[in-house]
PDB file of C-alpha atoms and ligand atoms in Angstrom:
ATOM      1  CA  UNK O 231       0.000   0.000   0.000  1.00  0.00           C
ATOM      2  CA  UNK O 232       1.294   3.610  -0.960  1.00  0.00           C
ATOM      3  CA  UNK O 233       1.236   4.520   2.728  1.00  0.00           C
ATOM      4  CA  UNK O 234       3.834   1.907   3.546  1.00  0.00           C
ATOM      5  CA  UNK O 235       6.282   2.830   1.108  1.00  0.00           C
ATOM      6  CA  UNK O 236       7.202   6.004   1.575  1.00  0.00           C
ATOM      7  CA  UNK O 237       7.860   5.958   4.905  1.00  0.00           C
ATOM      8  CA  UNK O 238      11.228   7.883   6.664  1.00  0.00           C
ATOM      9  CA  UNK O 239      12.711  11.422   6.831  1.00  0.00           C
ATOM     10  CA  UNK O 240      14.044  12.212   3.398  1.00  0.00           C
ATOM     11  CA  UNK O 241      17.349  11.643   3.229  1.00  0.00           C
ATOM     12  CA  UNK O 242      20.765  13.258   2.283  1.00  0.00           C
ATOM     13  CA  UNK O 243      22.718  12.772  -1.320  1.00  0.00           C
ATOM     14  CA  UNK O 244      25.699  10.809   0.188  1.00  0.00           C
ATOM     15  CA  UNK O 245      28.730  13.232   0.325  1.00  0.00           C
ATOM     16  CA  UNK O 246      31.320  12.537  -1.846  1.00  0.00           C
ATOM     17  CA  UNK O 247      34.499  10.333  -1.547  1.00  0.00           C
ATOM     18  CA  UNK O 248      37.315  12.842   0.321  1.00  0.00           C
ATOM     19  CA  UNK O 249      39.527  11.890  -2.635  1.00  0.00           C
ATOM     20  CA  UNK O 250      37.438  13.162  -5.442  1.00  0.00           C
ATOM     21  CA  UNK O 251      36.004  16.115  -3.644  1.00  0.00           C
ATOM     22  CA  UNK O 252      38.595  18.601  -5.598  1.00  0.00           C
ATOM     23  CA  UNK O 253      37.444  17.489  -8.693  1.00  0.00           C
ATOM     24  CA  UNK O 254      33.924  17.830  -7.920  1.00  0.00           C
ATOM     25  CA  UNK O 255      33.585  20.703 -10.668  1.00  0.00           C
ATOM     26  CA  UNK O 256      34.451  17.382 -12.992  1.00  0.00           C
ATOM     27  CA  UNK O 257      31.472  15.636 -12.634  1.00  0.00           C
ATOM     28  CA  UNK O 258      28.165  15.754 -14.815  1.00  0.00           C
ATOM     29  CA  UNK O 259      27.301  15.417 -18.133  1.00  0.00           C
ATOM     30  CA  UNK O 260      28.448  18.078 -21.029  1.00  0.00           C
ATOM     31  CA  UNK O 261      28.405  18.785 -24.620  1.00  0.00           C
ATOM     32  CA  UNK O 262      29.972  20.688 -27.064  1.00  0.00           C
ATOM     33  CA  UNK O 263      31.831  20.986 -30.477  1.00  0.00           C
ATOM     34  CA  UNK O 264      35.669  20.756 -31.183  1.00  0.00           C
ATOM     35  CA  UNK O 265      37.789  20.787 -33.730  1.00  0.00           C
ATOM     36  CA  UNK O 266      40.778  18.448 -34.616  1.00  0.00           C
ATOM     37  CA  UNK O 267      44.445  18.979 -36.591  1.00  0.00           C
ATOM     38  CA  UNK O 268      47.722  17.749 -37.225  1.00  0.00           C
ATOM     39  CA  UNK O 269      49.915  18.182 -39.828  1.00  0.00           C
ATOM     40  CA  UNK O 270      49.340  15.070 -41.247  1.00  0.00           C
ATOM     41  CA  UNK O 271      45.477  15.426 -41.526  1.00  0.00           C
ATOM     42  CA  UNK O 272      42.667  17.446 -42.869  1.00  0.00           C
ATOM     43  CA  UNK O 273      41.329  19.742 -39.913  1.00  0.00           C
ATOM     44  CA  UNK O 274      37.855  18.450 -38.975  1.00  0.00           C
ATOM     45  CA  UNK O 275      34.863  19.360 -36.786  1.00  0.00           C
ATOM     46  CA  UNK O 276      33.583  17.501 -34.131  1.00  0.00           C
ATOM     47  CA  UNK O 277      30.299  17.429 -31.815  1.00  0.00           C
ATOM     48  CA  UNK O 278      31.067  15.851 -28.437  1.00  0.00           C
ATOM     49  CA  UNK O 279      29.564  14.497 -24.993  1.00  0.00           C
ATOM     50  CA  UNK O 280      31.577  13.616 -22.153  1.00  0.00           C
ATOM     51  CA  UNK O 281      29.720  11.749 -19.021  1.00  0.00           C
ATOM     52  CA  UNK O 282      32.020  11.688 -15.429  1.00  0.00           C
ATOM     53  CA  UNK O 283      30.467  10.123 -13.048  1.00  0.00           C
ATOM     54  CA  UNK O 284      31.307   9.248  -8.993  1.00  0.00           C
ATOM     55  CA  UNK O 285      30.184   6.585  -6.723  1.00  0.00           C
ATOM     56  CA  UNK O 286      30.733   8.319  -3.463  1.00  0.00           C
ATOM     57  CA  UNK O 287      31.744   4.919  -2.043  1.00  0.00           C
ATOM     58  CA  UNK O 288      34.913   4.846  -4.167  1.00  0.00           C
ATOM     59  CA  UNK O 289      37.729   6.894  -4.607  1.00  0.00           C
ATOM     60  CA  UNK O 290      37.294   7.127  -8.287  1.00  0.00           C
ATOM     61  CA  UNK O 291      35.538   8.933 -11.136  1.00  0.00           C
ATOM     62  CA  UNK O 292      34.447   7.145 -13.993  1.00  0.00           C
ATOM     63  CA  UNK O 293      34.416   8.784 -17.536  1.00  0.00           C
ATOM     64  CA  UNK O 294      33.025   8.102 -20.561  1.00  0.00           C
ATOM     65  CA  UNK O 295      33.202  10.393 -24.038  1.00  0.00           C
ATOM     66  CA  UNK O 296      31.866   9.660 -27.506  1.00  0.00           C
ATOM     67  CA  UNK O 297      32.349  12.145 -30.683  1.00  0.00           C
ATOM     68  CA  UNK O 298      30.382  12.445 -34.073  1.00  0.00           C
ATOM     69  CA  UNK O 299      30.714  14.212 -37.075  1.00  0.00           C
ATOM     70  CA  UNK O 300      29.500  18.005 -36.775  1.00  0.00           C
ATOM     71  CA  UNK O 301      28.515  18.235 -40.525  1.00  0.00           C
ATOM     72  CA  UNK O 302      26.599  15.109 -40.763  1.00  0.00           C
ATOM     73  CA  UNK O 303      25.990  13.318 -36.815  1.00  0.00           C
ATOM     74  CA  UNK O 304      28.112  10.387 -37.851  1.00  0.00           C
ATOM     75  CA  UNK O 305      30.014   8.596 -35.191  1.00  0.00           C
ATOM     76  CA  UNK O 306      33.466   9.193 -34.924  1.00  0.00           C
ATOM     77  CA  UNK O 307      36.098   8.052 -31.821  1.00  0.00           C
ATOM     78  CA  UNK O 308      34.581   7.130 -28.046  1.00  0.00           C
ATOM     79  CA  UNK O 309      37.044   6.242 -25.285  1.00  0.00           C
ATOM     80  CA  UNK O 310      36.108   5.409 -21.582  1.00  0.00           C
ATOM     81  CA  UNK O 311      38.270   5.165 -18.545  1.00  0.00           C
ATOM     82  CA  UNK O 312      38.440   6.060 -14.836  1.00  0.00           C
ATOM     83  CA  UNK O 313      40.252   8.784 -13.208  1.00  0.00           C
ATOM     84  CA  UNK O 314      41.852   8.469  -9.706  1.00  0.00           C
ATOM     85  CA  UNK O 315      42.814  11.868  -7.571  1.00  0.00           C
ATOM     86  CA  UNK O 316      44.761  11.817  -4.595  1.00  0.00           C
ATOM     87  CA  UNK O 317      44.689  14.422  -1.951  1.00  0.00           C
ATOM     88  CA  UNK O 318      48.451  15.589  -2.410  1.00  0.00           C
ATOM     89  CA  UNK O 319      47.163  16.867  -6.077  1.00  0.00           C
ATOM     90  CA  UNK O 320      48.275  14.332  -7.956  1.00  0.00           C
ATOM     91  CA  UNK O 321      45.779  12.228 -10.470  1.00  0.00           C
ATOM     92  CA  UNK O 322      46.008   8.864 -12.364  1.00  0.00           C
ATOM     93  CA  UNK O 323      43.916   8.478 -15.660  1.00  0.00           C
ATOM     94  CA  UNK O 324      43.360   5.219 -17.527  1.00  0.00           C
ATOM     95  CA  UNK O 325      41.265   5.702 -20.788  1.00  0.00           C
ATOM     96  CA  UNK O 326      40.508   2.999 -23.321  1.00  0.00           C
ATOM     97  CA  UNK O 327      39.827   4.354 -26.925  1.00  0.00           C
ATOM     98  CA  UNK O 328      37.780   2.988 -29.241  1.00  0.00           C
ATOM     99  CA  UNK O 329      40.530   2.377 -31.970  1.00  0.00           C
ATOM    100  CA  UNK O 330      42.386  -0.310 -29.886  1.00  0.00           C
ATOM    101  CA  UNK O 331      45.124   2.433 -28.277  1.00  0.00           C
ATOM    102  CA  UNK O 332      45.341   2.236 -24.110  1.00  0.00           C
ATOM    103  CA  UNK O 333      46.891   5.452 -21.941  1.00  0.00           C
ATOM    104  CA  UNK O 334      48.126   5.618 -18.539  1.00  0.00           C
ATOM    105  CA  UNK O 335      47.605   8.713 -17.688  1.00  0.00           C
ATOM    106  CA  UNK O 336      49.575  10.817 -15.008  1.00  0.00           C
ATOM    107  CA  UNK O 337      49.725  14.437 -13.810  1.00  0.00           C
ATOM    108  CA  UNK O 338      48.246  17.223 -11.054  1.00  0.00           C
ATOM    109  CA  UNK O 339      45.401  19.059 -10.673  1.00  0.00           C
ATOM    110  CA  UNK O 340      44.649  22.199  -9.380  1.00  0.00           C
ATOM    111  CA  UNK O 341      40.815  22.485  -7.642  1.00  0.00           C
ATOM    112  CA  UNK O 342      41.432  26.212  -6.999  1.00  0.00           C
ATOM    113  CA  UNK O 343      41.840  27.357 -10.954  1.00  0.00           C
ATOM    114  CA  UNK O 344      40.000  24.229 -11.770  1.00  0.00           C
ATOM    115  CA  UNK O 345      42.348  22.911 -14.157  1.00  0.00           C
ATOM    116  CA  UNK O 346      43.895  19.819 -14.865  1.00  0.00           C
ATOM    117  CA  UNK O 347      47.275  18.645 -16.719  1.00  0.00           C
ATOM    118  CA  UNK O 348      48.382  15.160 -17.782  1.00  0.00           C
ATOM    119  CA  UNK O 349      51.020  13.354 -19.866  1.00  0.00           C
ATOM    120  CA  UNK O 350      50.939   9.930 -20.581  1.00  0.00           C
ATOM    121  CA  UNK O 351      53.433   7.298 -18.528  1.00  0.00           C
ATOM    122  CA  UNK O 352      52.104   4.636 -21.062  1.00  0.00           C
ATOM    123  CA  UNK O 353      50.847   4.317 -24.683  1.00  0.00           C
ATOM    124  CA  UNK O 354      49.832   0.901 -25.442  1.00  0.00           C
ATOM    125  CA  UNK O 355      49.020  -0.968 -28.911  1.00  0.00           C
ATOM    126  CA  UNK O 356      49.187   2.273 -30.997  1.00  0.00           C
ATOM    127  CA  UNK O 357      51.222   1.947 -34.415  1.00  0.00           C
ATOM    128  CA  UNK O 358      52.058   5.836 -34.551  1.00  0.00           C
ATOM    129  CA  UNK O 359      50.975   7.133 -31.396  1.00  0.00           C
ATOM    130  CA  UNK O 360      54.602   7.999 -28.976  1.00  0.00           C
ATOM    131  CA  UNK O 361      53.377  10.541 -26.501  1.00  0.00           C
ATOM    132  CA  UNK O 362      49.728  12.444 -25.644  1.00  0.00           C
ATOM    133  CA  UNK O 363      49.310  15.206 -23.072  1.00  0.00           C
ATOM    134  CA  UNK O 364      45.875  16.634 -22.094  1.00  0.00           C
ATOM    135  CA  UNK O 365      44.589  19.508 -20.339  1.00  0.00           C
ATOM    136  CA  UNK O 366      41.446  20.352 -19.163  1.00  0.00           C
ATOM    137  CA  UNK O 367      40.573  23.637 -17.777  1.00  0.00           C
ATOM    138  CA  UNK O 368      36.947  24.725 -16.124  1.00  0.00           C
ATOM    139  CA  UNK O 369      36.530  28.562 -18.178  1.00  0.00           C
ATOM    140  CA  UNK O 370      33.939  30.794 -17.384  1.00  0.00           C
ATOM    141  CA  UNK O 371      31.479  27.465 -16.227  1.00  0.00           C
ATOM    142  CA  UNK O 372      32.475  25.857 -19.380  1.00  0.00           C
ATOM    143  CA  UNK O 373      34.686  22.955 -19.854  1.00  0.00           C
ATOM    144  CA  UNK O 374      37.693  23.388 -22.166  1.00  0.00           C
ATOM    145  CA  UNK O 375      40.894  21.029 -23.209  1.00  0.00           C
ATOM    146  CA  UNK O 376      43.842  20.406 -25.351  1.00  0.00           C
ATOM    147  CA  UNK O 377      44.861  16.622 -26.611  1.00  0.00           C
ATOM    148  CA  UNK O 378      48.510  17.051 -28.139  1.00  0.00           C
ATOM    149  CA  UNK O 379      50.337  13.835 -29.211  1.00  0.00           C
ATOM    150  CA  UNK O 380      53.737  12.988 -30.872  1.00  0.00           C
ATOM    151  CA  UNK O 381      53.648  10.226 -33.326  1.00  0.00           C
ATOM    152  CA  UNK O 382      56.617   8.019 -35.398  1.00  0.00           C
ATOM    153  CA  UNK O 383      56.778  11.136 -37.697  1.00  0.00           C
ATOM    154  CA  UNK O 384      55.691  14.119 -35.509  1.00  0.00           C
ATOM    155  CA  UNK O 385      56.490  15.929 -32.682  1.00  0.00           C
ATOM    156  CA  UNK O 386      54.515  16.956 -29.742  1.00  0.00           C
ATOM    157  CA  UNK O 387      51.353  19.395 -30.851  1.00  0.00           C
ATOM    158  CA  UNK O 388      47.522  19.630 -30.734  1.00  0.00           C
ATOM    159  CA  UNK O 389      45.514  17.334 -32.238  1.00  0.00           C
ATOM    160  CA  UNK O 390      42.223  18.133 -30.816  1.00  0.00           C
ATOM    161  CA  UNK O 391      41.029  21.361 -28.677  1.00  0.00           C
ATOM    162  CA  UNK O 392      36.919  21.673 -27.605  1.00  0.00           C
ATOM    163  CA  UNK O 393      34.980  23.506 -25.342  1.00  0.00           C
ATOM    164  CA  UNK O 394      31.965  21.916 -23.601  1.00  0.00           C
ATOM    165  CA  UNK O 395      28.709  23.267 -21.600  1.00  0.00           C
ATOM    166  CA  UNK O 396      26.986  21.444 -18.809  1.00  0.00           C
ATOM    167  CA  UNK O 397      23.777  19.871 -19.548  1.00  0.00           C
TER     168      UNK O 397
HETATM  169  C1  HEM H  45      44.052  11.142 -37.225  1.00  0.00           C
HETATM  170  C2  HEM H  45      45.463   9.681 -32.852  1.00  0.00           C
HETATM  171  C3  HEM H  45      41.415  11.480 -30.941  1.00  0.00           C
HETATM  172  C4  HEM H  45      39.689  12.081 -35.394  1.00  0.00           C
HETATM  173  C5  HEM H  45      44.796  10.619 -36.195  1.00  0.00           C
HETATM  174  C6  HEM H  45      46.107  10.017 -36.355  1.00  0.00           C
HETATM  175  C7  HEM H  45      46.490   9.585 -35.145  1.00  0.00           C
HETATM  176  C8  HEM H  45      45.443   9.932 -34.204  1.00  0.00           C
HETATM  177  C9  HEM H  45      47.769   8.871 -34.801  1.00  0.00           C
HETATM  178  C10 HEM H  45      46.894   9.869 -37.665  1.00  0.00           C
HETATM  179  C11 HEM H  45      47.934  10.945 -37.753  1.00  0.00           C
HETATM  180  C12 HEM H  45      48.990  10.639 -38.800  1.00  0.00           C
HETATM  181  O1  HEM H  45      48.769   9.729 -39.606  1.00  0.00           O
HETATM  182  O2  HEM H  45      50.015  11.318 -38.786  1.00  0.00           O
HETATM  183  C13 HEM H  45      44.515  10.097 -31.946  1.00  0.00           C
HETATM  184  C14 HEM H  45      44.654  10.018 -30.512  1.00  0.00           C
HETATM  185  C15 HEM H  45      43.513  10.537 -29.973  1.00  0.00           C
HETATM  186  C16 HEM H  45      42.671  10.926 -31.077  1.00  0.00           C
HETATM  187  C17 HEM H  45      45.861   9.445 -29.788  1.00  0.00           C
HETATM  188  C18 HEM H  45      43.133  10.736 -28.537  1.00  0.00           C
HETATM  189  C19 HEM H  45      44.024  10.951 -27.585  1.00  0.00           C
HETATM  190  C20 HEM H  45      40.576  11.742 -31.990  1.00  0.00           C
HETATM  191  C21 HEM H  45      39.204  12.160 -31.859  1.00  0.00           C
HETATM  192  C22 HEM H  45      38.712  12.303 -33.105  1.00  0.00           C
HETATM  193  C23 HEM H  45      39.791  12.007 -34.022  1.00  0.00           C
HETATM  194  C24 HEM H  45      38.470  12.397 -30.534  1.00  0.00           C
HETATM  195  C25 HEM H  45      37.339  12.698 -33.554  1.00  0.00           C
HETATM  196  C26 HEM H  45      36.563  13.495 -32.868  1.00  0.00           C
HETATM  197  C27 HEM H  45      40.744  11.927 -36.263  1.00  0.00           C
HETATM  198  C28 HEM H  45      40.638  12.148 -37.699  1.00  0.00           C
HETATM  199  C29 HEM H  45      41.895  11.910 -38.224  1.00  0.00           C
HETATM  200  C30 HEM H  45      42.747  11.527 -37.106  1.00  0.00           C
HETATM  201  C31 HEM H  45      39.373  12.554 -38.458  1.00  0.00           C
HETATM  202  C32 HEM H  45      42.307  12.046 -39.702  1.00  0.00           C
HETATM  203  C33 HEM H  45      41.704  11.039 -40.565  1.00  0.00           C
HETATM  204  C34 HEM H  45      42.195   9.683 -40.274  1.00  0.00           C
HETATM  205  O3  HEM H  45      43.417   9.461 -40.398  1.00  0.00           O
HETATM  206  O4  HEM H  45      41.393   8.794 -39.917  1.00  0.00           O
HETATM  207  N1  HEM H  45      44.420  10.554 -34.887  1.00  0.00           N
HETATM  208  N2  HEM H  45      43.304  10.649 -32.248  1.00  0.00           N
HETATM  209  N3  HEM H  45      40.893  11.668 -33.308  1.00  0.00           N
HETATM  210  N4  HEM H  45      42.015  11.586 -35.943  1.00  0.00           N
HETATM  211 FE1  HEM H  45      42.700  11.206 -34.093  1.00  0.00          FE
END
């Protein structure tokens, strides 16, 4: 009977893990366009949604990003992974993308500016891919980054940059 079930005081969200509290301005769900180069390439323009996500029983936030086309809505690259902050400022990424290549994922972060820098420790079962660096910083409520990568025949320099609203 309804007057069973909804019995109690109502209760509190559950606060979040201690470890991810800095990078509380992280989580939620956002979308918004980017745009991709290299020298290699064609530029390109891309529509994007990036999910992160917290279990306040667990030290860790989970992420999950998928791209399309901007022109036409077609599906372009997804990755997923999990990022781990520490309190001394420090932060461990693992992302899986969807063409087969794995990163481990190290750097800092900085809750104050709301930023957040990392270089890759590991780059695994890419055939060009050497090196990628990202950084992610919160602008005006808006969520901006920078991928650069090196490859076998290219140095160090952005391949994708986008800027994302909350949704
Ligand atoms: C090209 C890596 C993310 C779209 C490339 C190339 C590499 C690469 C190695 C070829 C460059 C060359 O041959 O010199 C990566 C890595 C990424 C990433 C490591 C993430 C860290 C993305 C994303 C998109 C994208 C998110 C789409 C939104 C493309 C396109 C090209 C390209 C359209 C050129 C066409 C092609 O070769 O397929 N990327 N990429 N990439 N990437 Fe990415």
């Amino acid at each position: 009977p309804r007057e069973m079930a909804a019995a109690g005081p109502p209760t509190q969200p559950p606060a979040p893990h201690p470890s991810v509290a800095p990078l509380l301005f992280l989580l939620g769900k956002w979308r918004g366009e980017g745009e991709g180069t290299f020298p290699t390439i064609n530029p390109f323009r891309y529509g994007e949604e990036i999910l992160f996500s917290h279990n306040p029983s667990k030290p860790v936030i989970s992420y999950t990003q998928k791209t399309w086309k901007a022109a036409s809505g077609e599906p372009m690259h997804a990755e997923s992974g999990y990022w781990r902050p520490t309190p001394d400022g420090s932060v461990e990424v693992v992302i899986a993308q969807s063409t087969g290549l794995v990163e481990v994922q190290k750097g800092s972060y900085d809750a104050e500016n709301k930023t957040v820098t990392l270089q890759s420790e590991l780059v695994g079962n890419a055939s060009k891919v050497k090196q990628i660096t990202r950084a992610f910083k919160m602008v005006d409520g808006e969520l901006s980054y920078v991928v650069q990568m090196a490859t076998i025949t290219n140095s160090l320099q952005p391949h994708l940059k986008a800027l994302l609203k909350r949704i």
